[in-house]
Short mmCIF file of C-alpha atoms and ligand atoms in Angstrom, two decimals:
data_model
loop_
_atom_site.label_atom_id
_atom_site.label_comp_id
_atom_site.label_asym_id
_atom_site.label_seq_id
_atom_site.Cartn_x
_atom_site.Cartn_y
_atom_site.Cartn_z
CA UNK A 1359 -9.82 -6.89 -37.59
CA UNK A 1360 -7.51 -3.96 -36.86
CA UNK A 1361 -3.75 -3.74 -37.09
CA UNK A 1362 -1.65 -6.89 -36.29
CA UNK A 1363 -0.89 -7.53 -32.62
CA UNK A 1364 2.81 -7.35 -31.47
CA UNK A 1365 2.17 -10.89 -29.97
CA UNK A 1366 1.39 -12.01 -33.59
CA UNK A 1367 4.50 -10.37 -35.05
CA UNK A 1368 3.12 -6.85 -35.50
CA UNK A 1369 4.69 -3.56 -34.35
CA UNK A 1370 4.73 -2.75 -30.63
CA UNK A 1371 2.53 0.11 -29.44
CA UNK A 1372 5.10 1.31 -26.90
CA UNK A 1373 8.54 1.65 -28.37
CA UNK A 1374 11.35 -0.19 -26.55
CA UNK A 1375 12.82 2.05 -23.63
CA UNK A 1376 10.12 4.58 -23.92
CA UNK A 1377 8.82 4.08 -20.44
CA UNK A 1378 10.63 5.93 -17.71
CA UNK A 1379 11.05 4.05 -14.40
CA UNK A 1380 9.97 5.04 -10.91
CA UNK A 1381 11.24 6.63 -8.77
CA UNK A 1382 12.16 9.52 -11.05
CA UNK A 1383 15.45 10.86 -9.71
CA UNK A 1384 16.19 14.42 -10.10
CA UNK A 1385 19.54 16.36 -9.65
CA UNK A 1386 18.03 17.76 -6.43
CA UNK A 1387 17.47 14.26 -5.22
CA UNK A 1388 21.18 13.24 -6.05
CA UNK A 1389 22.39 16.44 -4.35
CA UNK A 1390 20.33 15.65 -1.17
CA UNK A 1391 22.01 12.28 -0.78
CA UNK A 1392 25.46 13.56 -1.69
CA UNK A 1393 25.14 16.28 1.06
CA UNK A 1394 24.77 13.48 3.58
CA UNK A 1395 28.07 11.83 2.13
CA UNK A 1396 29.85 15.11 2.13
CA UNK A 1397 28.94 16.18 5.63
CA UNK A 1398 31.81 16.55 8.18
CA UNK A 1399 29.87 14.70 10.69
CA UNK A 1400 28.38 11.77 8.87
CA UNK A 1401 27.02 9.89 11.90
CA UNK A 1402 25.48 13.16 13.10
CA UNK A 1403 23.52 13.10 9.84
CA UNK A 1404 21.51 10.10 11.21
CA UNK A 1405 19.89 12.29 13.75
CA UNK A 1406 19.70 15.40 11.39
CA UNK A 1407 17.91 13.31 8.59
CA UNK A 1408 15.65 11.43 10.87
CA UNK A 1409 14.48 14.47 12.74
CA UNK A 1410 14.14 16.50 9.51
CA UNK A 1411 11.92 13.80 7.90
CA UNK A 1412 9.80 13.35 11.08
CA UNK A 1413 9.10 17.05 11.26
CA UNK A 1414 8.38 17.47 7.61
CA UNK A 1415 6.15 14.42 7.26
CA UNK A 1416 4.23 15.44 10.40
CA UNK A 1417 3.82 18.89 8.87
CA UNK A 1418 2.65 17.50 5.57
CA UNK A 1419 0.16 15.11 7.32
CA UNK A 1420 -1.06 17.85 9.88
CA UNK A 1421 -0.25 15.30 12.73
CA UNK A 1422 1.72 15.80 16.04
CA UNK A 1423 4.21 12.89 15.80
CA UNK A 1424 6.12 10.99 13.16
CA UNK A 1425 8.86 8.48 13.55
CA UNK A 1426 10.85 7.42 10.31
CA UNK A 1427 11.56 3.77 10.20
CA UNK A 1428 13.11 1.11 8.08
CA UNK A 1429 9.91 -0.32 6.53
CA UNK A 1430 6.15 0.07 6.30
CA UNK A 1431 5.77 -3.23 8.12
CA UNK A 1432 7.83 -1.91 11.11
CA UNK A 1433 5.58 1.28 11.16
CA UNK A 1434 2.53 -0.81 11.26
CA UNK A 1435 4.05 -3.03 14.07
CA UNK A 1436 4.67 0.18 16.04
CA UNK A 1437 1.26 1.38 15.34
CA UNK A 1438 -0.31 -1.71 16.85
CA UNK A 1439 1.85 -1.56 20.00
CA UNK A 1440 1.42 2.18 20.12
CA UNK A 1441 -2.44 1.80 20.42
CA UNK A 1442 -2.03 -1.06 22.95
CA UNK A 1443 -2.48 -4.18 21.08
CA UNK A 1444 -1.28 -7.16 23.15
CA UNK A 1445 -0.54 -10.83 22.45
CA UNK A 1446 -3.83 -12.78 21.66
CA UNK A 1447 -5.73 -9.57 20.78
CA UNK A 1448 -7.61 -9.69 17.50
CA UNK A 1449 -7.27 -7.13 14.81
CA UNK A 1450 -9.57 -6.88 11.85
CA UNK A 1451 -7.71 -6.70 8.49
CA UNK A 1452 -8.98 -6.86 4.73
CA UNK A 1453 -8.41 -10.11 3.04
CA UNK A 1454 -7.06 -8.20 0.07
CA UNK A 1455 -3.81 -6.47 0.87
CA UNK A 1456 -0.11 -7.11 0.80
CA UNK A 1457 0.25 -9.73 3.60
CA UNK A 1458 2.62 -7.45 5.57
CA UNK A 1459 -0.51 -5.75 6.90
CA UNK A 1460 -1.37 -8.98 8.72
CA UNK A 1461 2.22 -9.81 9.28
CA UNK A 1462 2.51 -6.72 11.49
CA UNK A 1463 -0.26 -8.15 13.70
CA UNK A 1464 1.43 -11.59 13.84
CA UNK A 1465 4.70 -9.85 14.77
CA UNK A 1466 3.08 -8.84 18.12
CA UNK A 1467 1.65 -12.36 18.71
CA UNK A 1468 -1.78 -10.91 18.02
CA UNK A 1469 -4.35 -12.46 15.72
CA UNK A 1470 -5.50 -11.18 12.35
CA UNK A 1471 -9.19 -11.56 11.47
CA UNK A 1472 -9.90 -11.18 7.92
CA UNK A 1473 -12.73 -9.58 6.05
CA UNK A 1474 -13.69 -9.65 2.47
CA UNK A 1475 -13.61 -6.47 0.24
CA UNK A 1476 -15.98 -3.95 -1.41
CA UNK A 1477 -15.57 -5.11 -4.98
CA UNK A 1478 -15.83 -1.48 -6.24
CA UNK A 1479 -13.15 0.14 -4.18
CA UNK A 1480 -11.19 -3.02 -3.40
CA UNK A 1481 -10.91 -1.77 0.26
CA UNK A 1482 -12.29 -3.37 3.53
CA UNK A 1483 -16.11 -3.97 3.16
CA UNK A 1484 -17.26 -1.91 6.19
CA UNK A 1485 -20.65 -3.65 6.27
CA UNK A 1486 -18.92 -6.85 7.28
CA UNK A 1487 -16.90 -5.43 10.11
CA UNK A 1488 -19.46 -5.74 13.05
CA UNK A 1489 -20.04 -9.45 12.36
CA UNK A 1490 -16.52 -10.19 13.02
CA UNK A 1491 -16.05 -8.19 16.37
CA UNK A 1492 -15.50 -10.44 19.31
CA UNK A 1493 -14.51 -9.82 22.99
CA UNK A 1494 -10.88 -10.12 21.80
CA UNK A 1495 -11.17 -7.53 19.07
CA UNK A 1496 -9.05 -4.47 19.78
CA UNK A 1497 -8.47 -2.78 16.46
CA UNK A 1498 -9.45 -2.37 12.87
CA UNK A 1499 -6.76 -1.83 10.14
CA UNK A 1500 -8.25 -0.37 7.08
CA UNK A 1501 -5.82 -0.64 4.02
CA UNK A 1502 -6.03 2.31 1.60
CA UNK A 1503 -5.20 -0.13 -1.34
CA UNK A 1504 -3.76 0.94 -4.66
CA UNK A 1505 -4.03 4.63 -3.44
CA UNK A 1506 -7.78 4.40 -2.99
CA UNK A 1507 -9.08 5.60 0.49
CA UNK A 1508 -11.10 3.03 2.54
CA UNK A 1509 -14.50 3.80 3.76
CA UNK A 1510 -13.33 5.79 6.75
CA UNK A 1511 -16.50 7.31 8.12
CA UNK A 1512 -17.93 3.90 8.58
CA UNK A 1513 -14.75 2.34 9.98
CA UNK A 1514 -14.30 5.24 12.56
CA UNK A 1515 -18.07 5.07 13.52
CA UNK A 1516 -17.91 1.24 14.12
CA UNK A 1517 -14.56 1.58 16.09
CA UNK A 1518 -16.05 4.30 18.31
CA UNK A 1519 -19.17 2.20 18.99
CA UNK A 1520 -17.22 -0.80 20.08
CA UNK A 1521 -14.27 1.01 21.63
CA UNK A 1522 -11.72 -0.19 19.18
CA UNK A 1523 -8.58 1.58 17.80
CA UNK A 1524 -8.09 2.28 14.09
CA UNK A 1525 -4.75 1.86 12.41
CA UNK A 1526 -4.55 3.08 8.88
CA UNK A 1527 -2.21 1.15 6.38
CA UNK A 1528 -1.18 3.92 4.13
CA UNK A 1529 1.65 1.96 2.46
CA UNK A 1530 0.12 2.76 -1.03
CA UNK A 1531 -1.74 5.98 -0.45
CA UNK A 1532 0.62 9.00 0.43
CA UNK A 1533 -1.40 12.07 -0.23
CA UNK A 1534 -4.64 10.42 -0.87
CA UNK A 1535 -7.69 12.02 0.78
CA UNK A 1536 -11.09 11.01 2.13
CA UNK A 1537 -13.57 13.80 2.43
CA UNK A 1538 -10.59 16.19 2.13
CA UNK A 1539 -8.74 14.48 5.06
CA UNK A 1540 -5.41 12.99 4.38
CA UNK A 1541 -5.32 9.13 4.56
CA UNK A 1542 -3.26 8.40 7.65
CA UNK A 1543 -4.56 11.38 9.69
CA UNK A 1544 -7.99 9.98 10.67
CA UNK A 1545 -7.15 6.83 12.73
CA UNK A 1546 -5.27 6.45 15.97
CA UNK A 1547 -1.96 5.61 14.26
CA UNK A 1548 -0.82 4.97 10.66
CA UNK A 1549 1.89 3.21 8.97
CA UNK A 1550 3.33 4.22 5.57
CA UNK A 1551 5.85 2.37 3.32
CA UNK A 1552 8.53 4.29 1.48
CA UNK A 1553 9.78 1.09 -0.26
CA UNK A 1554 11.15 1.88 -3.80
CA UNK A 1555 7.93 1.39 -5.83
CA UNK A 1556 5.81 3.52 -3.47
CA UNK A 1557 4.29 6.98 -4.31
CA UNK A 1558 6.63 8.49 -1.72
CA UNK A 1559 9.85 6.47 -2.50
CA UNK A 1560 13.13 5.94 -0.59
CA UNK A 1561 14.48 4.24 -3.69
CA UNK A 1562 15.02 1.15 -1.39
CA UNK A 1563 13.30 0.31 1.85
CA UNK A 1564 11.71 2.56 4.48
CA UNK A 1565 8.64 3.58 6.29
CA UNK A 1566 6.97 6.28 8.40
CA UNK A 1567 4.82 6.03 11.57
CA UNK A 1568 2.40 8.85 12.57
CA UNK A 1569 -0.04 9.59 15.38
CA UNK A 1570 -1.55 12.46 17.15
CA UNK A 1571 -1.55 10.70 20.62
CA UNK A 1572 1.36 11.23 22.87
CA UNK A 1573 1.05 7.90 24.69
CA UNK A 1574 0.74 5.99 21.40
CA UNK A 1575 3.82 7.82 20.23
CA UNK A 1576 5.83 6.96 23.41
CA UNK A 1577 4.97 3.30 23.12
CA UNK A 1578 5.81 3.16 19.44
CA UNK A 1579 9.21 4.91 20.15
CA UNK A 1580 10.10 2.22 22.51
CA UNK A 1581 9.41 -0.62 20.10
CA UNK A 1582 11.40 1.32 17.38
CA UNK A 1583 14.67 1.37 19.45
CA UNK A 1584 15.24 -1.89 21.30
CA UNK A 1585 12.83 -0.83 24.06
CA UNK A 1586 14.90 2.11 25.03
CA UNK A 1587 13.75 5.56 25.59
CA UNK A 1588 15.52 7.78 23.19
CA UNK A 1589 15.42 11.52 24.00
CA UNK A 1590 15.25 13.43 20.77
CA UNK A 1591 18.21 15.69 20.22
CA UNK A 1592 20.32 13.94 22.74
CA UNK A 1593 23.58 12.02 21.67
CA UNK A 1594 23.60 8.32 22.07
CA UNK A 1595 26.30 8.51 24.61
CA UNK A 1596 24.11 10.68 26.70
CA UNK A 1597 21.16 8.24 26.59
CA UNK A 1598 20.20 5.92 29.46
CA UNK A 1599 20.95 2.44 27.91
CA UNK A 1600 18.06 1.02 29.79
CA UNK A 1601 15.36 -1.08 28.10
CA UNK A 1602 11.88 -0.46 29.42
CA UNK A 1603 10.37 -3.20 27.44
CA UNK A 1604 10.83 -5.56 24.48
CA UNK A 1605 11.96 -3.67 21.36
CA UNK A 1606 13.28 -4.12 17.82
CA UNK A 1607 15.71 -2.09 15.67
CA UNK A 1608 13.45 -0.28 13.21
CA UNK A 1609 15.39 2.88 12.75
CA UNK A 1610 15.56 4.19 9.12
CA UNK A 1611 18.81 5.14 7.40
CA UNK A 1612 19.99 8.61 6.69
CA UNK A 1613 20.72 8.34 2.88
CA UNK A 1614 17.16 7.04 2.04
CA UNK A 1615 15.74 9.64 4.52
CA UNK A 1616 17.58 12.41 2.69
CA UNK A 1617 16.10 11.07 -0.64
CA UNK A 1618 12.65 10.84 0.82
CA UNK A 1619 12.81 14.40 1.96
CA UNK A 1620 13.83 15.58 -1.43
CA UNK A 1621 11.05 13.43 -3.01
CA UNK A 1622 8.49 14.79 -0.46
CA UNK A 1623 9.00 18.35 -2.00
CA UNK A 1624 7.39 16.91 -5.17
CA UNK A 1625 4.82 14.60 -3.71
CA UNK A 1626 1.85 16.59 -4.49
CA UNK A 1627 3.06 17.44 -7.92
CA UNK A 1628 3.91 13.81 -8.67
CA UNK A 1629 0.54 12.79 -7.35
CA UNK A 1630 -1.32 15.26 -9.61
CA UNK A 1631 0.46 14.16 -12.69
CA UNK A 1632 -0.23 10.41 -11.94
CA UNK A 1633 -3.92 11.35 -11.41
CA UNK A 1634 -3.87 13.18 -14.68
CA UNK A 1635 -2.46 10.16 -16.32
CA UNK A 1636 -4.99 7.84 -14.80
CA UNK A 1637 -7.89 10.03 -15.44
CA UNK A 1638 -6.83 9.96 -19.15
CA UNK A 1639 -6.84 6.31 -19.02
CA UNK A 1640 -10.24 6.14 -17.40
CA UNK A 1641 -11.59 8.53 -19.89
CA UNK A 1642 -10.64 6.55 -22.87
CA UNK A 1643 -10.56 2.93 -21.48
CA UNK A 1644 -14.14 3.33 -20.32
CA UNK A 1645 -15.15 3.55 -23.91
CA UNK A 1646 -13.80 0.15 -24.65
CA UNK A 1647 -16.48 -2.56 -24.17
CA UNK A 1648 -15.25 -5.50 -21.97
CA UNK A 1649 -13.05 -3.39 -19.87
CA UNK A 1650 -13.78 -1.97 -16.47
CA UNK A 1651 -12.10 1.16 -15.16
CA UNK A 1652 -11.71 2.11 -11.45
CA UNK A 1653 -14.70 3.37 -9.67
CA UNK A 1654 -14.12 6.50 -7.50
CA UNK A 1655 -16.59 7.31 -4.81
CA UNK A 1656 -17.36 11.12 -4.47
CA UNK A 1657 -15.79 11.40 -1.04
CA UNK A 1658 -12.52 9.81 -2.26
CA UNK A 1659 -9.39 11.34 -3.96
CA UNK A 1660 -7.26 8.49 -4.84
CA UNK A 1661 -3.54 8.75 -5.84
CA UNK A 1662 -3.42 5.54 -8.09
CA UNK A 1663 -0.40 3.82 -6.73
CA UNK A 1664 -1.23 1.44 -9.75
CA UNK A 1665 -3.96 1.69 -12.33
CA UNK A 1666 -6.39 -1.30 -12.01
CA UNK A 1667 -8.21 -2.59 -15.01
CA UNK A 1668 -11.04 -5.09 -14.78
CA UNK A 1669 -12.28 -7.58 -17.49
CA UNK A 1670 -15.98 -8.18 -18.28
CA UNK A 1671 -16.37 -10.91 -21.04
CA UNK A 1672 -20.14 -10.99 -20.49
CA UNK A 1673 -20.34 -7.43 -21.79
CA UNK A 1674 -18.96 -8.36 -25.08
CA UNK A 1675 -20.79 -11.76 -25.21
CA UNK A 1676 -17.61 -13.79 -24.78
CA UNK A 1677 -18.05 -17.13 -23.40
CA UNK A 1678 -14.76 -17.22 -21.39
CA UNK A 1679 -14.09 -16.50 -17.80
CA UNK A 1680 -12.83 -12.99 -16.80
CA UNK A 1681 -9.61 -14.66 -15.70
CA UNK A 1682 -9.08 -16.26 -19.20
CA UNK A 1683 -9.75 -12.94 -20.91
CA UNK A 1684 -7.57 -11.10 -18.40
CA UNK A 1685 -4.67 -13.41 -18.97
CA UNK A 1686 -4.86 -13.45 -22.75
CA UNK A 1687 -5.19 -9.65 -22.92
CA UNK A 1688 -2.44 -9.09 -20.40
CA UNK A 1689 -0.06 -11.27 -22.43
CA UNK A 1690 -0.84 -9.41 -25.64
CA UNK A 1691 -0.49 -6.05 -23.86
CA UNK A 1692 2.79 -6.95 -22.53
CA UNK A 1693 4.04 -7.81 -26.06
CA UNK A 1694 2.70 -4.29 -26.98
CA UNK A 1695 5.19 -2.83 -24.44
CA UNK A 1696 2.71 -1.98 -21.79
CA UNK A 1697 3.97 -2.99 -18.27
CA UNK A 1698 0.80 -4.94 -17.11
CA UNK A 1699 0.71 -7.70 -14.71
CA UNK A 1700 -0.73 -9.23 -11.59
CA UNK A 1701 -0.29 -8.44 -7.99
CA UNK A 1702 -1.84 -10.64 -5.28
CA UNK A 1703 -2.47 -14.22 -6.34
CA UNK A 1704 -4.58 -15.23 -3.31
CA UNK A 1705 -6.60 -13.57 -0.42
CA UNK A 1706 -4.04 -13.21 2.38
CA UNK A 1707 -5.91 -15.76 4.72
CA UNK A 1708 -5.54 -18.43 1.89
CA UNK A 1709 -1.78 -18.08 2.14
CA UNK A 1710 0.10 -21.04 3.70
CA UNK A 1711 1.06 -19.06 6.87
CA UNK A 1712 -2.57 -18.83 7.65
CA UNK A 1713 -3.70 -22.08 6.32
CA UNK A 1714 -1.00 -24.09 8.32
CA UNK A 1715 -0.95 -21.54 11.13
CA UNK A 1716 2.81 -21.25 11.00
CA UNK A 1717 3.34 -18.00 12.83
CA UNK A 1718 6.01 -18.32 15.51
CA UNK A 1719 5.94 -22.06 15.32
CA UNK A 1720 4.14 -24.41 17.67
CA UNK A 1721 0.92 -23.02 16.38
CA UNK A 1722 1.51 -19.66 17.95
CA UNK A 1723 0.07 -17.03 18.24
CA UNK A 1724 -3.14 -19.08 17.78
CA UNK A 1725 -2.46 -22.02 20.01
CA UNK A 1726 -0.91 -20.01 22.85
CA UNK A 1727 -3.99 -17.91 23.14
CA UNK A 1728 -6.60 -20.55 22.55
CA UNK A 1729 -7.72 -18.75 19.57
CA UNK A 1730 -10.88 -20.06 17.62
CA UNK A 1731 -10.19 -17.98 14.62
CA UNK A 1732 -10.49 -19.97 11.40
CA UNK A 1733 -9.25 -18.93 7.94
CA UNK A 1734 -11.72 -20.64 5.72
CA UNK A 1735 -10.82 -20.67 1.99
CA UNK A 1736 -14.34 -19.89 0.85
CA UNK A 1737 -14.93 -16.96 3.12
CA UNK A 1738 -13.49 -14.16 0.67
CA UNK A 1739 -15.47 -14.59 -2.56
CA UNK A 1740 -15.22 -10.91 -3.59
CA UNK A 1741 -11.45 -10.85 -3.10
CA UNK A 1742 -11.04 -14.00 -5.28
CA UNK A 1743 -13.35 -12.56 -7.81
CA UNK A 1744 -11.40 -9.38 -7.88
CA UNK A 1745 -8.09 -11.03 -8.03
CA UNK A 1746 -9.29 -13.28 -10.96
CA UNK A 1747 -10.72 -10.52 -13.02
CA UNK A 1748 -8.28 -7.62 -12.77
CA UNK A 1749 -4.85 -6.64 -13.97
CA UNK A 1750 -2.54 -3.70 -13.21
CA UNK A 1751 -0.77 -1.10 -15.26
CA UNK A 1752 2.27 -0.25 -13.43
CA UNK A 1753 4.05 2.58 -15.21
CA UNK A 1754 1.62 5.43 -14.71
CA UNK A 1755 4.11 7.46 -12.68
CA UNK A 1756 5.56 10.77 -13.97
CA UNK A 1757 7.62 11.74 -15.87
CA UNK A 1758 5.70 9.38 -17.95
CA UNK A 1759 2.75 11.54 -19.38
CA UNK A 1760 -0.16 11.60 -21.68
CA UNK A 1761 1.97 10.66 -24.70
CA UNK A 1762 2.60 7.10 -23.04
CA UNK A 1763 -0.96 6.92 -21.75
CA UNK A 1764 -2.18 7.49 -25.34
CA UNK A 1765 0.01 4.57 -26.42
CA UNK A 1766 -1.53 2.53 -23.65
CA UNK A 1767 -5.00 3.29 -24.84
CA UNK A 1768 -4.03 2.57 -28.54
CA UNK A 1769 -2.64 -0.70 -27.34
CA UNK A 1770 -5.81 -1.67 -25.54
CA UNK A 1771 -7.87 -0.62 -28.57
CA UNK A 1772 -5.70 -2.87 -30.87
CA UNK A 1773 -5.81 -5.83 -28.51
CA UNK A 1774 -9.46 -5.56 -27.73
CA UNK A 1775 -10.08 -5.27 -31.36
CA UNK A 1776 -8.28 -8.49 -32.12
CA UNK A 1777 -10.05 -10.67 -29.45
CA UNK A 1778 -11.23 -13.21 -32.08
CA UNK A 1779 -7.74 -14.15 -33.01
CA UNK A 1780 -6.22 -13.79 -29.53
CA UNK A 1781 -8.86 -16.10 -27.88
CA UNK A 1782 -8.66 -18.79 -30.65
C1 PLP B 1058 -0.61 -2.53 1.60
C2 PLP B 1058 0.72 -2.67 2.20
N1 PLP B 1058 0.86 -2.83 3.42
C3 PLP B 1058 2.15 -2.89 4.00
C4 PLP B 1058 3.32 -2.88 3.10
C5 PLP B 1058 4.60 -3.09 3.97
O1 PLP B 1058 5.52 -2.12 3.49
P1 PLP B 1058 7.04 -2.41 3.55
O2 PLP B 1058 7.36 -3.37 2.30
O3 PLP B 1058 7.69 -1.18 3.48
O4 PLP B 1058 7.37 -3.17 4.79
C6 PLP B 1058 3.06 -2.78 1.87
C7 PLP B 1058 4.38 -2.94 1.00
O5 PLP B 1058 4.34 -3.27 -0.12
C8 PLP B 1058 1.88 -2.71 1.34
O6 PLP B 1058 1.73 -2.69 -0.05
#
């Protein structure tokens, strides 16, 4: 048996306060936000920051249109209306995601249809898509989960064959690439979150919508601002005050936009440092029997929003479930000072909102569109298996570097070397 575990009274592998939090705020970020405060025309800043961010993110993505908004969910909702989704339409969504992907579909009175995941990449299993396509299906929403690009060639091909739209959920994958193409640039529209924890962070809430299609852009713009047409560059007092359809208030705020613009200048650098940290973890953790490190398909360049670790008790002849091993190791790792934990607890369709078809109330959108879609609890075995056998390392972001990653590796070696005692 090696060194005593922190959970049993030994010394922590990661000293107290050693981990640096995300987002990492520089003097330049602080100045960018202060400039908004210091400006003579603080209201004017609303337009300046929004237009500046729209231009810079569209340039980064290599797309024609971007609209900064107040959340990733809003950006996905706008993507759905932008591509023409209407009440009662079905949209195919992976069962493993943050449920906001599906909430955006419900927000438009449309109906999410869930698919199980590819257990290697944790993204939508493209082999299952065609079986779920019905006359009502109008779109597929691949989610680039944990910074891992979904199987986009297959998704785009199926969409083309069945005349479906593709909306990319890029909440967790800013800067990730699939066959050298940026995630978010391949479908008909995309929604990105800039919520505090994300790889492009506002420090609070926020989101970005993008598309290459003028009509999609125009429809999304209507939804973003009360259903009104807002002419870019024109003052509010010169606008028409005429609603052309139902809209929401999804506009982002100027302070977080100034912060995002400053963070965007370091996105690629931050991504490359995070990738270096995660590659280091993979190199060393893959040597530890009983652990499973992320699989990266050749065509994918993930950005590791979080680092995902799997548990394989059978590999080390342990007669416990992956979940038991995971829970015990995770607890011991936390005591070692490693910020490890869980994310989703259930496949999205197993959540109450779908099991009880709560939605808008009175059974809508399902009842009001005579939907026959069912959310059977046993339909997503790979998602359940994934959730039960994996854990996350959260603090892999810069400025945390290889020194901290080295401590994580040592902590794993220590904990996995003490399993006899830990599992007693
Ligand atoms: C995969 C995924 N989709 C959508 C969202 C929604 O983004 P937001 O919280 O900015 O609305 C999130 C946010 O965590 C997410 O992780």
